[in-house]
Backbone as CSV, one residue per row, in Angstrom:
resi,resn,N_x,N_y,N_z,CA_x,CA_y,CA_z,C_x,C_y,C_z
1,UNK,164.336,-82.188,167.129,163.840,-81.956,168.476,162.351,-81.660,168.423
2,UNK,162.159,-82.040,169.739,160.041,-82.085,169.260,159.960,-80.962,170.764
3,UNK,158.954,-80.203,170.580,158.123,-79.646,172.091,157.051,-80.315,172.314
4,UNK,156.783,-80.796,173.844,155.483,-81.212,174.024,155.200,-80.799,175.188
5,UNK,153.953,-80.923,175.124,153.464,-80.899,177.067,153.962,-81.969,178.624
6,UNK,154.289,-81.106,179.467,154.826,-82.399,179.922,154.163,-83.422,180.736
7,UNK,153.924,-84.525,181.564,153.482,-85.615,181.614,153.884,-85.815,183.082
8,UNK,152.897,-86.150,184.181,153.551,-87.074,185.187,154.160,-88.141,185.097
9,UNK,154.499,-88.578,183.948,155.331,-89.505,183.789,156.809,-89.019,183.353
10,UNK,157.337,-87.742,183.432,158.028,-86.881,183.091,159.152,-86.774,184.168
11,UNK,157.968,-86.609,185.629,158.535,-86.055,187.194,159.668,-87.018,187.180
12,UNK,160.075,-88.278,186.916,161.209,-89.209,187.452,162.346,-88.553,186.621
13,UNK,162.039,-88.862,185.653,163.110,-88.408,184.318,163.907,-86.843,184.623
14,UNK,163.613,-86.217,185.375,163.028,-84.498,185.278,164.435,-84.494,186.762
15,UNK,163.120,-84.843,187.815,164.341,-85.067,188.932,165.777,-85.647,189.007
16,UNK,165.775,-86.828,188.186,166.920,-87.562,188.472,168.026,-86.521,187.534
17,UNK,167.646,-85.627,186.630,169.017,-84.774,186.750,168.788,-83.418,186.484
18,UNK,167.544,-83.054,187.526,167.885,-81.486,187.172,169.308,-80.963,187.993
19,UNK,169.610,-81.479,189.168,170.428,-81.229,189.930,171.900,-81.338,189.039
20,UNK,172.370,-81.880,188.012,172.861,-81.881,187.256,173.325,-80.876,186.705
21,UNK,171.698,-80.732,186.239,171.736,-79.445,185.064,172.254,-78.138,185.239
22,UNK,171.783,-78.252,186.513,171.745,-76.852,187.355,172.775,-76.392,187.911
23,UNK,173.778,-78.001,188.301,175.027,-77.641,188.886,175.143,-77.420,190.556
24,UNK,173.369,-78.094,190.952,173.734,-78.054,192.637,172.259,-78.407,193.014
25,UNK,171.754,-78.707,194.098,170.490,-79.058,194.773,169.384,-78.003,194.009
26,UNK,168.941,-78.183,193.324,167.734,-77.977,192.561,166.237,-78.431,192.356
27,UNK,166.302,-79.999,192.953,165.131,-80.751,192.449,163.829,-80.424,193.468
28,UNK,164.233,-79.796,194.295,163.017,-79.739,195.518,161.833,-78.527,194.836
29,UNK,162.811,-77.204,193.777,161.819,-76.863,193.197,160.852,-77.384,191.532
30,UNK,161.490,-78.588,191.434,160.756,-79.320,190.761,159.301,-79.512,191.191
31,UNK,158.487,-79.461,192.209,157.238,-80.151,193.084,156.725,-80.607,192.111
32,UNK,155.987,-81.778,192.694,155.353,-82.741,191.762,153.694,-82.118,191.550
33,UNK,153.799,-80.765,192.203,152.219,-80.031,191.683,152.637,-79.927,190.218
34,UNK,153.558,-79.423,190.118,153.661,-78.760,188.055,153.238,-80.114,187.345
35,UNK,153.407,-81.215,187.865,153.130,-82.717,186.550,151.971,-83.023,187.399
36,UNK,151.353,-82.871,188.212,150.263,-83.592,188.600,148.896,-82.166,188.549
37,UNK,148.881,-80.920,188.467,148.312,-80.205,188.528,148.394,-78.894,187.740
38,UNK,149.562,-78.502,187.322,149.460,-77.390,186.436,150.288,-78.108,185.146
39,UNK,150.354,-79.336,184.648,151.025,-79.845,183.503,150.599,-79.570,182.267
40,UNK,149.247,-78.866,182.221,149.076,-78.228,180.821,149.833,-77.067,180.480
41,UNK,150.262,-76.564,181.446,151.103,-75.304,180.649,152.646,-75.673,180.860
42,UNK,153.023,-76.538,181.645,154.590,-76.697,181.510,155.005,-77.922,179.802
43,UNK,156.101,-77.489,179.468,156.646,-78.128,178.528,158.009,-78.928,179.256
44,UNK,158.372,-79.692,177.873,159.681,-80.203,177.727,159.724,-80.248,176.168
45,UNK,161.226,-80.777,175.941,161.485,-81.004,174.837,162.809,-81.706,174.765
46,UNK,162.387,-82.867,173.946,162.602,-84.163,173.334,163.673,-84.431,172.139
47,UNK,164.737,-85.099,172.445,165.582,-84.850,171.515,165.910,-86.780,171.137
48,UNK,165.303,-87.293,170.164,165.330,-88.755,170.412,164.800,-89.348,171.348
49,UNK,163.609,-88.788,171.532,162.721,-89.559,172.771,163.506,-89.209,174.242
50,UNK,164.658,-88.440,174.408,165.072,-88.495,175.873,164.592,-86.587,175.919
51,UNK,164.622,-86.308,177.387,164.119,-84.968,177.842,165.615,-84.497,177.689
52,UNK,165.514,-83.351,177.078,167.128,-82.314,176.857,166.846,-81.413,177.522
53,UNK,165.044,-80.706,177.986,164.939,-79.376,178.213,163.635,-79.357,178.729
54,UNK,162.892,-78.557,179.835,161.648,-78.699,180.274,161.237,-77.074,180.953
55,UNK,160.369,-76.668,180.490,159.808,-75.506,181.432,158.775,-75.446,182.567
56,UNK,158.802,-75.409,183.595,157.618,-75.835,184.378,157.165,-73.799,184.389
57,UNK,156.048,-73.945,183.936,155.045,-72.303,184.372,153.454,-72.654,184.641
58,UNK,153.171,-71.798,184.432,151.712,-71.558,184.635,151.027,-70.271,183.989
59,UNK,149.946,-70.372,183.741,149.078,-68.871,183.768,147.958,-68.486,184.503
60,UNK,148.259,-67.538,185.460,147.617,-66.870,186.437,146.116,-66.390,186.095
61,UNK,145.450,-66.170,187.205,144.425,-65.719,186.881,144.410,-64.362,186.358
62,UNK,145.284,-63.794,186.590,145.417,-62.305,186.567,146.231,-62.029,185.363
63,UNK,146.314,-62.873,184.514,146.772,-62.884,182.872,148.474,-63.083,182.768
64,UNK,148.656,-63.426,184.042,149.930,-63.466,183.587,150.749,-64.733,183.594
65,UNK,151.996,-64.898,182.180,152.495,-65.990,182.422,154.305,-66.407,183.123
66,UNK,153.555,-67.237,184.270,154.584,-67.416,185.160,155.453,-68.692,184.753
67,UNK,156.937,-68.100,184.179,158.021,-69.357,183.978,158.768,-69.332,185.401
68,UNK,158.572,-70.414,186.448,158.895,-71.189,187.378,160.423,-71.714,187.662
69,UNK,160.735,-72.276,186.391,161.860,-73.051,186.270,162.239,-73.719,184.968
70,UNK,163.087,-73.669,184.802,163.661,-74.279,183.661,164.962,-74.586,183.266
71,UNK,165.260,-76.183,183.159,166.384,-76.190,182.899,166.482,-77.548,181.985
72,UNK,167.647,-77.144,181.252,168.503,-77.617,179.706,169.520,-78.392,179.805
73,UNK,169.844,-79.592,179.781,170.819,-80.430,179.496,171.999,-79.627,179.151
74,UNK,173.342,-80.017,179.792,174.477,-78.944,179.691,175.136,-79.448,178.176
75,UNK,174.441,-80.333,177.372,175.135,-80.806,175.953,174.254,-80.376,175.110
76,UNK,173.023,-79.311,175.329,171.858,-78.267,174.269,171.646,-77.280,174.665
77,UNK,172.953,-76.692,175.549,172.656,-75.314,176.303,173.367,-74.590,174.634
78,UNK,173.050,-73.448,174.489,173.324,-72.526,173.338,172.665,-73.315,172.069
79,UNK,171.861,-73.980,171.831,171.497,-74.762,170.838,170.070,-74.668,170.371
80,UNK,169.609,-73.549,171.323,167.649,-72.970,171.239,166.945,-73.611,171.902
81,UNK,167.390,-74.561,172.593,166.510,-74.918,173.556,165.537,-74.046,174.286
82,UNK,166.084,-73.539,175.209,165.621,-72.727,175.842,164.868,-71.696,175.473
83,UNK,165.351,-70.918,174.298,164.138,-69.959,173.090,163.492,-71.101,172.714
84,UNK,163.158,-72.088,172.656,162.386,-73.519,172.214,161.172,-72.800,173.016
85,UNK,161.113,-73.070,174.436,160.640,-73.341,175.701,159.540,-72.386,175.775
86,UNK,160.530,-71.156,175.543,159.965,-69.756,176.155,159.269,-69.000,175.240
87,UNK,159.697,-69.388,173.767,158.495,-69.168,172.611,157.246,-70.286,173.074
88,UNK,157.128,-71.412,172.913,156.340,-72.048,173.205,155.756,-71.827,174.253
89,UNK,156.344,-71.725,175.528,155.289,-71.383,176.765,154.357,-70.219,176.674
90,UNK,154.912,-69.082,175.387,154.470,-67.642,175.449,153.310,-67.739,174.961
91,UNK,153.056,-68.636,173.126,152.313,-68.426,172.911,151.374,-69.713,173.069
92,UNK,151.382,-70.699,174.202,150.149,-71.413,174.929,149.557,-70.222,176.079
93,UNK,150.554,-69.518,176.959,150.087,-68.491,177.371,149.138,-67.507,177.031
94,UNK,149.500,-66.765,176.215,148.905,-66.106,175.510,147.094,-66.359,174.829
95,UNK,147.499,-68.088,174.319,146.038,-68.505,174.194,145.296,-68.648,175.430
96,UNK,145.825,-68.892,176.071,145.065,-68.939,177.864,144.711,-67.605,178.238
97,UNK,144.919,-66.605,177.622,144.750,-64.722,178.014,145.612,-64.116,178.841
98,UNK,147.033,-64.707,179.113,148.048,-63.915,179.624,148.477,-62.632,178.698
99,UNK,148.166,-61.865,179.053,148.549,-60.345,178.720,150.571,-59.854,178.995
100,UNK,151.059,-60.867,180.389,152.309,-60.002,180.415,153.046,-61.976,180.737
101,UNK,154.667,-61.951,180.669,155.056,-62.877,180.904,156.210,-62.891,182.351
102,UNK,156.164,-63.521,182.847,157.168,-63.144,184.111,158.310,-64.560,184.556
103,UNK,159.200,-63.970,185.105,160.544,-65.254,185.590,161.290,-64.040,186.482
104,UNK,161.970,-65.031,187.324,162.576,-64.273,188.007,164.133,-64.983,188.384
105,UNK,165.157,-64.935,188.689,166.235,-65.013,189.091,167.068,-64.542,190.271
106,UNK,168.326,-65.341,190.794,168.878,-64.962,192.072,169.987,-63.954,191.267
107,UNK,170.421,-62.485,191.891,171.747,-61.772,191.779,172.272,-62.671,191.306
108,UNK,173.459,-62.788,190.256,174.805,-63.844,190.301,174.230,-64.642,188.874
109,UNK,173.197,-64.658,188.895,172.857,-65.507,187.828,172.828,-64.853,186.722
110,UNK,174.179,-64.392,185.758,174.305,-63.536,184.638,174.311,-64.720,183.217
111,UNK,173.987,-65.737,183.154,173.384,-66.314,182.210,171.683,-66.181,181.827
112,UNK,170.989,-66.179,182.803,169.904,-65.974,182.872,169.344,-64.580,182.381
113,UNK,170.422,-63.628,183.506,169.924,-62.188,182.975,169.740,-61.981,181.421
114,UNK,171.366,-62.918,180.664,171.294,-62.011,179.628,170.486,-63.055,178.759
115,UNK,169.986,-64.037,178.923,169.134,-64.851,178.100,167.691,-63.897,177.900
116,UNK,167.328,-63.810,179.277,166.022,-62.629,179.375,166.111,-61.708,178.421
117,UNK,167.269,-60.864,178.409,167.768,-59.372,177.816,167.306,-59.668,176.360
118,UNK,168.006,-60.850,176.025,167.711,-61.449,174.414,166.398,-61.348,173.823
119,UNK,165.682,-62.211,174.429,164.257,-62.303,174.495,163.219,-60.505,174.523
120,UNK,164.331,-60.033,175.056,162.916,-58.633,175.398,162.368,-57.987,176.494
121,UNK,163.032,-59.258,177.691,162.191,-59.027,178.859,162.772,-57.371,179.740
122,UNK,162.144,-56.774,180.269,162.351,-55.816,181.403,163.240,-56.148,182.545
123,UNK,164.124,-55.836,183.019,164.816,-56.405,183.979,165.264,-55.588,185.301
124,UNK,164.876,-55.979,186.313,164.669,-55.303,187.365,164.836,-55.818,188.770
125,UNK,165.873,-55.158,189.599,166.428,-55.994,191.016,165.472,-55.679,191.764
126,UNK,164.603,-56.547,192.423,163.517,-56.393,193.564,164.599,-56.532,195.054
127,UNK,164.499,-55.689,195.921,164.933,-55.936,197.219,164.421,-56.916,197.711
128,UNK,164.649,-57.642,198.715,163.669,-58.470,199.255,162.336,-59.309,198.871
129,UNK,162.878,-59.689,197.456,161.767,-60.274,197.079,161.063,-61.673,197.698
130,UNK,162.327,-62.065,198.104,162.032,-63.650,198.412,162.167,-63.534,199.905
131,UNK,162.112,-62.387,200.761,162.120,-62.273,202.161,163.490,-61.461,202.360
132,UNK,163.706,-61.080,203.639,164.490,-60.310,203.991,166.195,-60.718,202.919
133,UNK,166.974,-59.671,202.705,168.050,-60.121,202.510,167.717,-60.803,201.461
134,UNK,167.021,-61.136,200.921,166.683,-62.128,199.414,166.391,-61.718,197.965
135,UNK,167.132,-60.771,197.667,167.053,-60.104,196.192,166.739,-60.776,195.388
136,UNK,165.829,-60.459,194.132,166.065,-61.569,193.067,165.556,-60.581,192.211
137,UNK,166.351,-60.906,191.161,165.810,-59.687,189.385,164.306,-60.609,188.977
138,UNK,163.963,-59.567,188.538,162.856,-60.056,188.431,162.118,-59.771,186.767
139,UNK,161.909,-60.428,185.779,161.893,-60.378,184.433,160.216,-59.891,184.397
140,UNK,160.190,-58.882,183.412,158.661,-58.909,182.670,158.530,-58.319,181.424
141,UNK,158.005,-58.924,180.627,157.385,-58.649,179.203,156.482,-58.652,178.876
142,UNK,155.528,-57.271,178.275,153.882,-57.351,178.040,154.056,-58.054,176.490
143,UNK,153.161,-58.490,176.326,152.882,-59.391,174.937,151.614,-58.154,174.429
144,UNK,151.980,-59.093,173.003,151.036,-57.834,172.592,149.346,-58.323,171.917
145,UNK,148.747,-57.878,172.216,147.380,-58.368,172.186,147.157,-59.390,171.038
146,UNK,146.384,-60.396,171.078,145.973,-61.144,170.031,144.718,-61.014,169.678
């Protein structure tokens, strides 16, 4: 398996099954800003030339690195993909001067939580994060200086 940066030439491949991946209408937070405008910091990763796994983030002005979305082919889920992703996004982050790393999640989503937990991250239910009635845990991990 290879990591690379990902590519507007990525967005077709990406859409046609995150909804898949995900297990329900997903692709709308795909936006085609992450491959046409912030594609230096999102990854994928390549298993025989086909996409198994992709992270769309960014790093903020304010040092921090934001994982967006990400999702893994349901035949390389438990297989490191995903620690693939999130090591790699950390430390391109990190060279960019992100100081802390952030993701966030809906209640219900106890795969996610405990993937975070693994990793290190802080984990914490925001009320209303996403607007009234809209909880979402919300992940953070300070990195440690380079």
């Amino acid at each position: 398996m290879e990591t690379r940066g990902i590519t507007q030439e990525d967005y077709g491949e990406i859409v046609s099954v995150i909804d898949r991946w995900w297990g329900g209408p997903t692709s709308a937070l795909a936006h085609p800003l992450f491959f046409h405008e912030l594609g230096d910091d999102a990854l994928v990763v390549e298993d025989e030339g086909r996409i198994v796994g992709f992270l769309l983030g960014f790093v903020t002005a304010a040092g921090t690195g934001y994982i967006h979305l990400v999702g893994i082919d349901n035949g390389y889920r438990r297989r490191g993909v995903g620690r693939r992703l999130y090591e790699s996004f950390t430390a391109l982050a990190q060279k960019r001067g992100a100081a802390r790393m952030k993701a966030i999640t809906t209640p219900g989503n106890q795969g996610s939580i405990e993937f975070h937990r693994a990793l290190g991250y802080q984990i914490d239910l925001v009320p209303d994060y996403a607007g009234p009635g809209r909880d979402r845990y919300v992940f953070t991990r300070e990195l440690a200086a380079v």
